[in-house]
PDB file of C-alpha atoms in Angstrom:
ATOM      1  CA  UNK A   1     109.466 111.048  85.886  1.00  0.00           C
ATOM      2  CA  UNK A   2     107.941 107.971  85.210  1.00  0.00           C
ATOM      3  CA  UNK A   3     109.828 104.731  86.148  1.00  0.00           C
ATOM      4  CA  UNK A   4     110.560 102.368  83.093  1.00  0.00           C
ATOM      5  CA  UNK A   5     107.595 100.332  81.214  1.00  0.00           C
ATOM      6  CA  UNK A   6     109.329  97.188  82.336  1.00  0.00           C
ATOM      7  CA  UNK A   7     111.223  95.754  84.900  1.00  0.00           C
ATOM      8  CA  UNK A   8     113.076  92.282  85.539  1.00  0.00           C
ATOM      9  CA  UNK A   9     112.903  91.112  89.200  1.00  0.00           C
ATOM     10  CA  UNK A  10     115.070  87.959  89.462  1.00  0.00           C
ATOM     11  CA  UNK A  11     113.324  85.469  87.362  1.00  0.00           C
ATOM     12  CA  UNK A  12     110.281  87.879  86.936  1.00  0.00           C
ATOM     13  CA  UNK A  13     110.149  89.974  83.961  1.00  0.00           C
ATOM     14  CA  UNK A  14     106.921  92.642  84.354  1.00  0.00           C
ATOM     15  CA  UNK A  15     105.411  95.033  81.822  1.00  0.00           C
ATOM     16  CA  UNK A  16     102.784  97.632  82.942  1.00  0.00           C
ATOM     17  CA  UNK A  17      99.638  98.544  81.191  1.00  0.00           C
ATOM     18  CA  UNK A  18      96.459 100.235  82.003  1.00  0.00           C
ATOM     19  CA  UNK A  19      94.030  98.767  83.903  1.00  0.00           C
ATOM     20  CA  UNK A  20      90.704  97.923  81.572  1.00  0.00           C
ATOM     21  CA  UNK A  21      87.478  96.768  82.531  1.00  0.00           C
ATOM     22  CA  UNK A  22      88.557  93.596  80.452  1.00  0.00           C
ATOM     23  CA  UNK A  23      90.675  92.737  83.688  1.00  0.00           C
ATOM     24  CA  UNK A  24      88.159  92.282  85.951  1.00  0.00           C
ATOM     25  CA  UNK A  25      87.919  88.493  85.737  1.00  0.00           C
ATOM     26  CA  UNK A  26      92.027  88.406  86.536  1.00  0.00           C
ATOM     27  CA  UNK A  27      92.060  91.105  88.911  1.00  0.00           C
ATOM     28  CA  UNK A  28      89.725  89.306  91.205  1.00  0.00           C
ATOM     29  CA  UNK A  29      91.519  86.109  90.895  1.00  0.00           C
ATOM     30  CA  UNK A  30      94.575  88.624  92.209  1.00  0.00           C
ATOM     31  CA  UNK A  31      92.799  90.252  95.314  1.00  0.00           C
ATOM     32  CA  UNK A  32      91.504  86.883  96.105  1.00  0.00           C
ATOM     33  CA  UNK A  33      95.390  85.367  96.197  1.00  0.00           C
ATOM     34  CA  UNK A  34      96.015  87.944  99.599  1.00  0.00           C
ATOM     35  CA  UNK A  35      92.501  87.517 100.741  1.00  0.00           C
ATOM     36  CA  UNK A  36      90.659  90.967 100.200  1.00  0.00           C
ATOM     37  CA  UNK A  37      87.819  90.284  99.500  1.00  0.00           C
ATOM     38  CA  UNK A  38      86.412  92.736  96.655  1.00  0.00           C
ATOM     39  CA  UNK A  39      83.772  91.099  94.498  1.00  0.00           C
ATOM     40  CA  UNK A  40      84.260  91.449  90.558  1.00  0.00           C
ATOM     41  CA  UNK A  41      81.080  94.040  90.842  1.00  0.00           C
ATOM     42  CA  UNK A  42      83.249  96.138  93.419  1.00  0.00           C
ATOM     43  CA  UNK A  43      86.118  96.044  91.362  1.00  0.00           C
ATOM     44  CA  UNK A  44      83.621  97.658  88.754  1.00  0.00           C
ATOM     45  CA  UNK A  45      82.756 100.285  90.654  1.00  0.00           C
ATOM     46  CA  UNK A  46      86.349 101.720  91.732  1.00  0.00           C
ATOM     47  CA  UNK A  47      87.060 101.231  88.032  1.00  0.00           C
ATOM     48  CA  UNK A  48      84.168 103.745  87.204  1.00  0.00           C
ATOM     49  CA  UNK A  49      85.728 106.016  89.961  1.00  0.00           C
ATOM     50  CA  UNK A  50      89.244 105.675  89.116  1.00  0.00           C
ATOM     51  CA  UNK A  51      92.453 104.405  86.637  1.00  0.00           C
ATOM     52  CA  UNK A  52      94.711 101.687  87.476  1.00  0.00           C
ATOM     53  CA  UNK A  53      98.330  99.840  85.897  1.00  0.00           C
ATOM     54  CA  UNK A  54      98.320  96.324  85.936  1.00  0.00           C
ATOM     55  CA  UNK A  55     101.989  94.239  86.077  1.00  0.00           C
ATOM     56  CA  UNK A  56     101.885  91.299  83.835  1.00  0.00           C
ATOM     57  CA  UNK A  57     104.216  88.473  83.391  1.00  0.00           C
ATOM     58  CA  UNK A  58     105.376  87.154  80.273  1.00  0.00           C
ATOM     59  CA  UNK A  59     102.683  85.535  79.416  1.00  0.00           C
ATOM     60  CA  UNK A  60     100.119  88.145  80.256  1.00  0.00           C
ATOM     61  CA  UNK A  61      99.154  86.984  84.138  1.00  0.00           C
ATOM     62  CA  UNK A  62      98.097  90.121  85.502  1.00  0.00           C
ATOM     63  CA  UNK A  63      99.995  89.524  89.184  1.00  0.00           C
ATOM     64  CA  UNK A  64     100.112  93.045  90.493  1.00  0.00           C
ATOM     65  CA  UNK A  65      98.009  95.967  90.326  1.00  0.00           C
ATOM     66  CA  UNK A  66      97.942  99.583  91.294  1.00  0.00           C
ATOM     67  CA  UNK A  67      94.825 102.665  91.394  1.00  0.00           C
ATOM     68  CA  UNK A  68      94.102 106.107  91.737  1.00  0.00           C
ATOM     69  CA  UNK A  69      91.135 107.922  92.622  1.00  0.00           C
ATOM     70  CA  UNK A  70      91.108 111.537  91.769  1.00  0.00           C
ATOM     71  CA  UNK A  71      89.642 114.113  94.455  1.00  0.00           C
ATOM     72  CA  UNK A  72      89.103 117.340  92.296  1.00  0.00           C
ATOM     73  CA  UNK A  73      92.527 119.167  91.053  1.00  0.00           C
ATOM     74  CA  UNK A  74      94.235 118.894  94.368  1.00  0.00           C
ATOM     75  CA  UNK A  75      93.839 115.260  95.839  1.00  0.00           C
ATOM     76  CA  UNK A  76      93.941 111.861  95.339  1.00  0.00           C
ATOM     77  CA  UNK A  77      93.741 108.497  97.240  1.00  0.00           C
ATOM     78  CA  UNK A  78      95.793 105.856  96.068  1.00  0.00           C
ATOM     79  CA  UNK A  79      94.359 101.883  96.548  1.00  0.00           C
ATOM     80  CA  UNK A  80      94.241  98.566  95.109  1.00  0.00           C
ATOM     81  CA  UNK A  81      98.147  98.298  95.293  1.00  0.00           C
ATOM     82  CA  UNK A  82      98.441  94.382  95.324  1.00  0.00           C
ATOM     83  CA  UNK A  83     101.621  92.421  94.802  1.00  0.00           C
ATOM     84  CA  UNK A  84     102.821  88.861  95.953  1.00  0.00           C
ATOM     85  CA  UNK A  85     104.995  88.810  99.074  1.00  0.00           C
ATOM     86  CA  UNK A  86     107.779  87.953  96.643  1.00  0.00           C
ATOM     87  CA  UNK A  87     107.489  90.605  94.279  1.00  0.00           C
ATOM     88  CA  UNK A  88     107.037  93.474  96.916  1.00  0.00           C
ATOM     89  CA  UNK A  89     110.518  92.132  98.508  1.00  0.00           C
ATOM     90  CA  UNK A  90     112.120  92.405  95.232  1.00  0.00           C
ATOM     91  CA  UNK A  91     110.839  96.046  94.473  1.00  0.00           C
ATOM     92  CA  UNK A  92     107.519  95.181  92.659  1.00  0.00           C
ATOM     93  CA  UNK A  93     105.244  97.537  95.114  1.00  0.00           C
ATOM     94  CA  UNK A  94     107.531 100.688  94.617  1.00  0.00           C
ATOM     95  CA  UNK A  95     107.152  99.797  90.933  1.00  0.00           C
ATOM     96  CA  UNK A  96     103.833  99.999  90.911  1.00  0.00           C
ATOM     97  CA  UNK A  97     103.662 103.195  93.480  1.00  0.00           C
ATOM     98  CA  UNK A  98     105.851 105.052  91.324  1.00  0.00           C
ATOM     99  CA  UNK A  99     103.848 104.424  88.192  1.00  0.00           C
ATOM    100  CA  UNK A 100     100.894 105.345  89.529  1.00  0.00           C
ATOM    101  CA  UNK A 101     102.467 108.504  91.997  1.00  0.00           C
ATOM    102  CA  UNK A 102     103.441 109.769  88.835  1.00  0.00           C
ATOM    103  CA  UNK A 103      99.750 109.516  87.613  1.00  0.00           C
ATOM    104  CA  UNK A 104      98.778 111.873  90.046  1.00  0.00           C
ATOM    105  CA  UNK A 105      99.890 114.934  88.443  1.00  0.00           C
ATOM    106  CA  UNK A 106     101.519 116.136  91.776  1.00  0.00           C
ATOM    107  CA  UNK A 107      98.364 116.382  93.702  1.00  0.00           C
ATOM    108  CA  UNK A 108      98.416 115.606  97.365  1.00  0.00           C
ATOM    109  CA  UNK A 109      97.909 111.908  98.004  1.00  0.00           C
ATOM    110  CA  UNK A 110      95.944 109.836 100.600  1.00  0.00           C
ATOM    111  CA  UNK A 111      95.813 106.007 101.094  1.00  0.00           C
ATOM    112  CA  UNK A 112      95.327 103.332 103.777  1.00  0.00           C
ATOM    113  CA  UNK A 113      98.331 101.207 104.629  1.00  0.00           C
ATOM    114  CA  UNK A 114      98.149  97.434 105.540  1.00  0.00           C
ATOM    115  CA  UNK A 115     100.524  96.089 107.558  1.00  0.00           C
ATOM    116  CA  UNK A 116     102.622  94.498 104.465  1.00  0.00           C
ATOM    117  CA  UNK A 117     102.673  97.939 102.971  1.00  0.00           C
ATOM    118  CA  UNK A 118     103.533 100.385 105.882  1.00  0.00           C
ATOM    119  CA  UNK A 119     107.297 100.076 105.279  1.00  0.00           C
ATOM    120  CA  UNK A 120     107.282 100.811 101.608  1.00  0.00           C
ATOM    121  CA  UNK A 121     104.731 103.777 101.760  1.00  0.00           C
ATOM    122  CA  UNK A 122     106.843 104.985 105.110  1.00  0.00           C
ATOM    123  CA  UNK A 123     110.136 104.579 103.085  1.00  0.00           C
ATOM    124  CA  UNK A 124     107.966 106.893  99.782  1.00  0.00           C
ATOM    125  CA  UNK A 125     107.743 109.857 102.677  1.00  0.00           C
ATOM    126  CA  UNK A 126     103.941 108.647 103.509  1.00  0.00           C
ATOM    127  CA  UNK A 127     102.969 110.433 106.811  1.00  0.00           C
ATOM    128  CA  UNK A 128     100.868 108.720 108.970  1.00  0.00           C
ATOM    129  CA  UNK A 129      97.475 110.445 109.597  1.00  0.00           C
ATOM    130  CA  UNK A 130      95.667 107.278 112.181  1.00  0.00           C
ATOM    131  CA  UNK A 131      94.619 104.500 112.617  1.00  0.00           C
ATOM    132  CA  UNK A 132      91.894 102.764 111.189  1.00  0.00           C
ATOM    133  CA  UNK A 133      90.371  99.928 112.784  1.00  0.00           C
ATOM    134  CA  UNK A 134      88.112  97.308 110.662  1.00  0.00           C
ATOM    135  CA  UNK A 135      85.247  95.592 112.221  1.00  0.00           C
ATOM    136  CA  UNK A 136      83.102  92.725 110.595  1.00  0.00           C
ATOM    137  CA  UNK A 137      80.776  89.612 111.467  1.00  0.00           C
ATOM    138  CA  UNK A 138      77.576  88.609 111.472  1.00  0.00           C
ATOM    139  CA  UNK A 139      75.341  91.379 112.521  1.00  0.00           C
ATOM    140  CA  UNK A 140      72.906  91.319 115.560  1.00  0.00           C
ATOM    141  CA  UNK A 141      70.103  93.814 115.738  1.00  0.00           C
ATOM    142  CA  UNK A 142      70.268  96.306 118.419  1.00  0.00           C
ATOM    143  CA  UNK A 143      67.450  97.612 119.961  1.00  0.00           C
ATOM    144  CA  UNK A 144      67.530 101.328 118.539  1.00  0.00           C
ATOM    145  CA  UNK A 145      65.164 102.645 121.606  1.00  0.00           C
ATOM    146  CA  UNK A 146      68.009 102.165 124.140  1.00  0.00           C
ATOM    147  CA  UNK A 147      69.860 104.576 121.988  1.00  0.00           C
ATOM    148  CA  UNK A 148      70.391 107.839 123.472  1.00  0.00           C
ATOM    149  CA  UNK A 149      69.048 109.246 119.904  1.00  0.00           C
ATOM    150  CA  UNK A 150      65.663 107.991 118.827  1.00  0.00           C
ATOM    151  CA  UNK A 151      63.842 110.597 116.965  1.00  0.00           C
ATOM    152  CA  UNK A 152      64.703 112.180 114.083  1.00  0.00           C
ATOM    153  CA  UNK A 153      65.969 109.203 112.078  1.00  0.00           C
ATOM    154  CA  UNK A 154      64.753 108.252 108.740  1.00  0.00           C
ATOM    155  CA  UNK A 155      65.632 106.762 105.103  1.00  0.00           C
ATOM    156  CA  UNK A 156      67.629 108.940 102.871  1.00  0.00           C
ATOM    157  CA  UNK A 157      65.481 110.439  99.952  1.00  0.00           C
ATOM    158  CA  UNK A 158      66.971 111.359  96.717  1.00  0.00           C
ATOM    159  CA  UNK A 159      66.079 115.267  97.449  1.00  0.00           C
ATOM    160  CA  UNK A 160      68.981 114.912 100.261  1.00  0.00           C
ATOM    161  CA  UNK A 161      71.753 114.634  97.672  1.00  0.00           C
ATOM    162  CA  UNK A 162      72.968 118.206  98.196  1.00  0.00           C
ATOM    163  CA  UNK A 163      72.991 117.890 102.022  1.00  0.00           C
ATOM    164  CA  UNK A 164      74.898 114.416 101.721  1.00  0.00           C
ATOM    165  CA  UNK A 165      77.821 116.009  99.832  1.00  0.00           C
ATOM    166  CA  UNK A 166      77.873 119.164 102.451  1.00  0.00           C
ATOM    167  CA  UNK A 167      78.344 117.251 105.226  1.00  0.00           C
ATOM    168  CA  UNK A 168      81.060 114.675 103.558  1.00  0.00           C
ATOM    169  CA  UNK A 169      82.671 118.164 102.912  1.00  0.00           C
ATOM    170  CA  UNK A 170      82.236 119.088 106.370  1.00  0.00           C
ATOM    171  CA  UNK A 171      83.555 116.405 107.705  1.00  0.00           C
ATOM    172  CA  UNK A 172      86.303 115.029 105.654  1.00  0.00           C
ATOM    173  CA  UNK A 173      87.775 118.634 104.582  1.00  0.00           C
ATOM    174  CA  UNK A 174      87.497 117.865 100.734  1.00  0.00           C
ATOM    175  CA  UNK A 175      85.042 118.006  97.948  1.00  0.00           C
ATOM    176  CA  UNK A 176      84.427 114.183  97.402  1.00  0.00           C
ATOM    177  CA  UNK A 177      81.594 115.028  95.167  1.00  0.00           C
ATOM    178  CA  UNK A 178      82.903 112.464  92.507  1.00  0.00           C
ATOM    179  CA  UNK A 179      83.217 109.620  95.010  1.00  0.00           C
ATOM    180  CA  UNK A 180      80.125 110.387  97.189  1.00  0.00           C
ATOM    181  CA  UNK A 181      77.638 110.783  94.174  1.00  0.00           C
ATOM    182  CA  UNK A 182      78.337 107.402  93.083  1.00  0.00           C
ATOM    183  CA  UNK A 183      78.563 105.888  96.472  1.00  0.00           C
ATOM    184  CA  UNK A 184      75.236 107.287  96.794  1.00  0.00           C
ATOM    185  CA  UNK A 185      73.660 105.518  93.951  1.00  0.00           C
ATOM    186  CA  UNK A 186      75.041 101.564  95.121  1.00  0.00           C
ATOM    187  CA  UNK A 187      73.759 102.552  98.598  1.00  0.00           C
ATOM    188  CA  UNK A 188      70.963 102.516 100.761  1.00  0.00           C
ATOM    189  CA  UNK A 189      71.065 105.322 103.409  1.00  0.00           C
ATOM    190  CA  UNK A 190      69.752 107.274 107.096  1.00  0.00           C
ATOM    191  CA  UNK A 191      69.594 110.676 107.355  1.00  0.00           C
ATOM    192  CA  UNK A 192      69.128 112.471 111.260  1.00  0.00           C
ATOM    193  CA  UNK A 193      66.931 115.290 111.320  1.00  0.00           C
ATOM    194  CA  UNK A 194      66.784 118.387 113.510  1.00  0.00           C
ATOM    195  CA  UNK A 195      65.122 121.042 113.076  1.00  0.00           C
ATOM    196  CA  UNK A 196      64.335 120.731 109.588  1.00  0.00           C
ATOM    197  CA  UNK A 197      68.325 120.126 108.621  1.00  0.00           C
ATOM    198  CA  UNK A 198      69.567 117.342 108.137  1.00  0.00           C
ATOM    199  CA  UNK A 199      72.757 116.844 110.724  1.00  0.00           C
ATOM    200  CA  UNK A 200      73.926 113.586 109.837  1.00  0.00           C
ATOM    201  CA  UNK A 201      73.768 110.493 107.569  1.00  0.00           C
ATOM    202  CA  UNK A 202      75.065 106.940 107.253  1.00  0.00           C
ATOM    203  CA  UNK A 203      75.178 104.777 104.308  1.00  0.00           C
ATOM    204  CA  UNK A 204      75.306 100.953 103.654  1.00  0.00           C
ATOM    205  CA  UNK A 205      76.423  98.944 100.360  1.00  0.00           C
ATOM    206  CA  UNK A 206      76.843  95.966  99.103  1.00  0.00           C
ATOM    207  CA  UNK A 207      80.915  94.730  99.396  1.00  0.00           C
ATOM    208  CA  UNK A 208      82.792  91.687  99.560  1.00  0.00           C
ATOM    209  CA  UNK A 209      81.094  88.801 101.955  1.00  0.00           C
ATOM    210  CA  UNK A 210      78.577  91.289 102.781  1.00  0.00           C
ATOM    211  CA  UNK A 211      77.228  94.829 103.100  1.00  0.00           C
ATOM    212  CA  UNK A 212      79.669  97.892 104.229  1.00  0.00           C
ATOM    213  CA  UNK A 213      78.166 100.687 106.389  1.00  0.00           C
ATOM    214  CA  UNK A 214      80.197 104.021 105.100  1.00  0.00           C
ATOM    215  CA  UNK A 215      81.038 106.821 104.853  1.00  0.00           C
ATOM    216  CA  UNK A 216      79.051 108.233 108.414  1.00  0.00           C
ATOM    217  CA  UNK A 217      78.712 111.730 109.410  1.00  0.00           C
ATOM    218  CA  UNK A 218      77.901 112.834 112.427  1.00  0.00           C
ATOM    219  CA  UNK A 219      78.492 115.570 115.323  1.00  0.00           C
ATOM    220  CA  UNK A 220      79.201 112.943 117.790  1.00  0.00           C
ATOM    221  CA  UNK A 221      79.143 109.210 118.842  1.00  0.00           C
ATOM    222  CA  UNK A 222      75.370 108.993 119.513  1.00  0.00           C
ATOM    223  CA  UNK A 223      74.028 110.539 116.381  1.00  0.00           C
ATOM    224  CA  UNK A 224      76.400 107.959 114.574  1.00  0.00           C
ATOM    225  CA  UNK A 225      75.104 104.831 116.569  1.00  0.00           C
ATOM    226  CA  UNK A 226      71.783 105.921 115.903  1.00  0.00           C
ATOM    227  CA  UNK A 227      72.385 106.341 111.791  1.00  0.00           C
ATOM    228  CA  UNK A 228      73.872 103.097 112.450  1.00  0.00           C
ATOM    229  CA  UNK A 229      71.498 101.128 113.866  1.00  0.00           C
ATOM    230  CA  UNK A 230      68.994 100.968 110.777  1.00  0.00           C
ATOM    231  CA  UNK A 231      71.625  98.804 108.737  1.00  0.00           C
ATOM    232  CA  UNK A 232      73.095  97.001 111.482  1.00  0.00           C
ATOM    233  CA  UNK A 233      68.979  95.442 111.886  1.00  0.00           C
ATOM    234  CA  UNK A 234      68.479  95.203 108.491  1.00  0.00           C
ATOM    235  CA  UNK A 235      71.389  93.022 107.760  1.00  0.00           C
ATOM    236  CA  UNK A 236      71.105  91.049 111.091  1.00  0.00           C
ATOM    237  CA  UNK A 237      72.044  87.379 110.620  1.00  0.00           C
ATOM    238  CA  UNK A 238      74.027  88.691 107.850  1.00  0.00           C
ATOM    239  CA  UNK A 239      77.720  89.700 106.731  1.00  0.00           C
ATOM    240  CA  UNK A 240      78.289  93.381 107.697  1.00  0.00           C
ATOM    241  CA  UNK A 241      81.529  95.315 107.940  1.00  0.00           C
ATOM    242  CA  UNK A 242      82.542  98.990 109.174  1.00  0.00           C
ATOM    243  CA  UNK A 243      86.171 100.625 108.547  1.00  0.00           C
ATOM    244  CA  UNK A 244      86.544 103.803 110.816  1.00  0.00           C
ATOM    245  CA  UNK A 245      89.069 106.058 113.139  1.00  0.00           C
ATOM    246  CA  UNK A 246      87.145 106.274 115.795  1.00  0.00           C
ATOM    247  CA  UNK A 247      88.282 104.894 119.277  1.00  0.00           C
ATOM    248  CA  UNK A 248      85.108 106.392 121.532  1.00  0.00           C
ATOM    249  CA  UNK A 249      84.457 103.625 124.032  1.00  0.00           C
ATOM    250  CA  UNK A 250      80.889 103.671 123.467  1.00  0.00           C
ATOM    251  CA  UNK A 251      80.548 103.825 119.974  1.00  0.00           C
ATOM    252  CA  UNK A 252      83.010 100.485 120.160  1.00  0.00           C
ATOM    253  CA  UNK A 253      81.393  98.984 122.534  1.00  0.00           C
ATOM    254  CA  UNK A 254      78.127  99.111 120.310  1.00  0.00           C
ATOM    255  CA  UNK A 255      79.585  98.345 116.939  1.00  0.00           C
ATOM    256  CA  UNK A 256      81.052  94.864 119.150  1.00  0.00           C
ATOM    257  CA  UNK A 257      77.384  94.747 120.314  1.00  0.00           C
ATOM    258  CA  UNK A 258      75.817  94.871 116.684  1.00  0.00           C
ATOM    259  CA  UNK A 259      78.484  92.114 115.788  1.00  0.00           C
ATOM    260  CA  UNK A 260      80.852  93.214 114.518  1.00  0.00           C
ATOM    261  CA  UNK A 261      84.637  92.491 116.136  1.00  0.00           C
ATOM    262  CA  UNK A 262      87.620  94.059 115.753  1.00  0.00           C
ATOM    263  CA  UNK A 263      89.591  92.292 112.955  1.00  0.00           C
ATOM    264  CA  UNK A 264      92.257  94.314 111.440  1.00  0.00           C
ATOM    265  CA  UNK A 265      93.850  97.947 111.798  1.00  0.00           C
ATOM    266  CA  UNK A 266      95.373  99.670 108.978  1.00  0.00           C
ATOM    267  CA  UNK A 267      96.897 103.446 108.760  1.00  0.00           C
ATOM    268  CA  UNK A 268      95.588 105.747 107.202  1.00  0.00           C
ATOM    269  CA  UNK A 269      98.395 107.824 105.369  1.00  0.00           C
ATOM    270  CA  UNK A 270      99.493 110.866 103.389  1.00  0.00           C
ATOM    271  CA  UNK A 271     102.017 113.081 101.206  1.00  0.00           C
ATOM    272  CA  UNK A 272     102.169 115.206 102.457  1.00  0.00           C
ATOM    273  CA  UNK A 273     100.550 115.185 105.898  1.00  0.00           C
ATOM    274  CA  UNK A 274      97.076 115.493 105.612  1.00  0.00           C
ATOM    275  CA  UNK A 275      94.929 117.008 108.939  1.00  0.00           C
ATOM    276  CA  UNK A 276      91.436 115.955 108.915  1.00  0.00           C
ATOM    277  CA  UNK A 277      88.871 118.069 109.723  1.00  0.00           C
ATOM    278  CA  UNK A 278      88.013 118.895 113.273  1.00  0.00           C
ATOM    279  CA  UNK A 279      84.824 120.905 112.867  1.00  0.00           C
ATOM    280  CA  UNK A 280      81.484 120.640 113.891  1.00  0.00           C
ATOM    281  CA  UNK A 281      81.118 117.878 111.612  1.00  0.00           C
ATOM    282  CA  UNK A 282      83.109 114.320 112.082  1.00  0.00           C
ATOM    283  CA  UNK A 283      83.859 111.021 109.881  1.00  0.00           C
ATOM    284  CA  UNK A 284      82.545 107.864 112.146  1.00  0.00           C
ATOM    285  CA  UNK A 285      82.847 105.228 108.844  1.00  0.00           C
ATOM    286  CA  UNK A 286      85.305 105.538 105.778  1.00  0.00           C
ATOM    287  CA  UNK A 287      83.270 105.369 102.201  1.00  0.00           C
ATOM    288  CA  UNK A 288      86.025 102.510 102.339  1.00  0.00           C
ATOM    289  CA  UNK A 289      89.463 101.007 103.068  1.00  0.00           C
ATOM    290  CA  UNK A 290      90.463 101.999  99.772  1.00  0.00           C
ATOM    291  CA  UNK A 291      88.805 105.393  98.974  1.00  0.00           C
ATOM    292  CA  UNK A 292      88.824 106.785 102.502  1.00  0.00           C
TER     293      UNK A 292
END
């Protein structure tokens, strides 16, 4: 059931409403207060892709918030759960998670954990799935014929929609369609070629400081560096990020080569657990931190 529409924490009193795009403005003052750094225009897009509760004080401050992101009938990631360190130690977080758990209309839930967060999603019967480990800086070009993949690379066309969403489906283990399609139309993209099928694809975006390079689907490390290495010389001398599972040495020791160091890890989590897929077909980049 869901919890009650407000809720007095000390000398807090919140009520919850729906997120609107109206919020925008405030929610980005919010996300800036604990240093994410989503743009208004990003906090567009996962509105387009998603619903949200905002927590609002008596005078209408929004000062927590709270998403979901609907995967077909059966899934959902959960993200944009912000609170002040002194509402999530007086129960504002679990407020806001059980709002917007009950949102989900019982479908299995993903969602990536900071380190402020572990204990409450742990203590809601999240499982832990892995790690994921953020890289960002200032990108430096690599020089893409040292790769151990050269050929076969080139731009994504809009004809490669269908093959996009196959191998995210591959890969990940669920129909993204939703979340891909739009992804798709804020980003620019690589595609690897063999033998007339396309085996692999990266895609870049502009978020936060920056650009983000994700989601990334590959068969292995190499292909990946090489669908990489297009955006990492495009945006050289520039703000670039990458959020992914992956612990290969070599593919770490070139993303720390294109720039970009190790800054924060995160979980990735579930209810209940959630295996990833271990096909043919393997995740090198989350679409992001929030949507997986």
């Amino acid at each position: 059931m869901p919890s009650a529409t407000s809720k007095r924490l000390e000398t807090y009193e919140l009520t919850i409403r729906e997120m609107t795009p109206n919020d925008i403005d405030k929610l980005h003052e919010l996300s800036t207060t604990v240093l994410w750094p989503h743009r208004p225009s990003d906090w567009q897009l996962l509105l387009t892709l998603g619903k949200g509760v905002v927590g609002c004080d008596a005078i209408g401050r929004i000062i927590a918030s709270g998403m979901w992101f609907p995967i077909g009938d059966k899934y959902a990631t959960i993200g944009m759960v912000i609170t002040s360190p002194r509402l999530q130690a007086l129960g504002g977080g679990r407020w806001i998670m059980n709002h917007i758990m009950a949102q989900c209309d019982n479908r299995e839930i993903l969602l990536t954990s900071t380190r402020a967060g572990f204990r409450l999603y742990q203590s809601l019967e999240f499982q832990t799935i892995a790690p994921v480990f953020q890289y960002q800086g200032i990108a430096k070009a690599v020089d893409s014929s040292k790769l151990a993949v050269t050929e076969g690379i080139r731009e994504l066309a809009p004809n490669d929609e269908a093959s996009i969403l196959q191998l995210d489906k591959n890969a990940f283990g669920i129909d993204r369609n939703n979340i891909i399609k739009t992804v798709l139309q804020q980003s620019q993209g690589s595609v690897l070629v063999r033998n007339d099928h396309i085996v692999g694809f990266a895609l870049c975006r502009k978020f936060g400081r920056g650009h983000v390079i994700g989601p990334v689907v590959a068969q292995n490390c190499q292909d990946a560096m090489a669908l990489i290495a297009p955006h990492v010389n495009k945006h050289s001398g520039t703000f670039l990020r990458i959020d992914t599972i992956e612990q290969d040495e070599l593919f770490t020791a070139f993303i720390l080569e294109a720039g970009m160091s190790h800054f924060d890890t995160v979980t990735s989590m579930s209810k209940p657990k959630f295996n990833r897929n271990d096909g043919e077909f393997h995740s090198f980049a989350l679409v992001s931190h929030t949507l997986a």
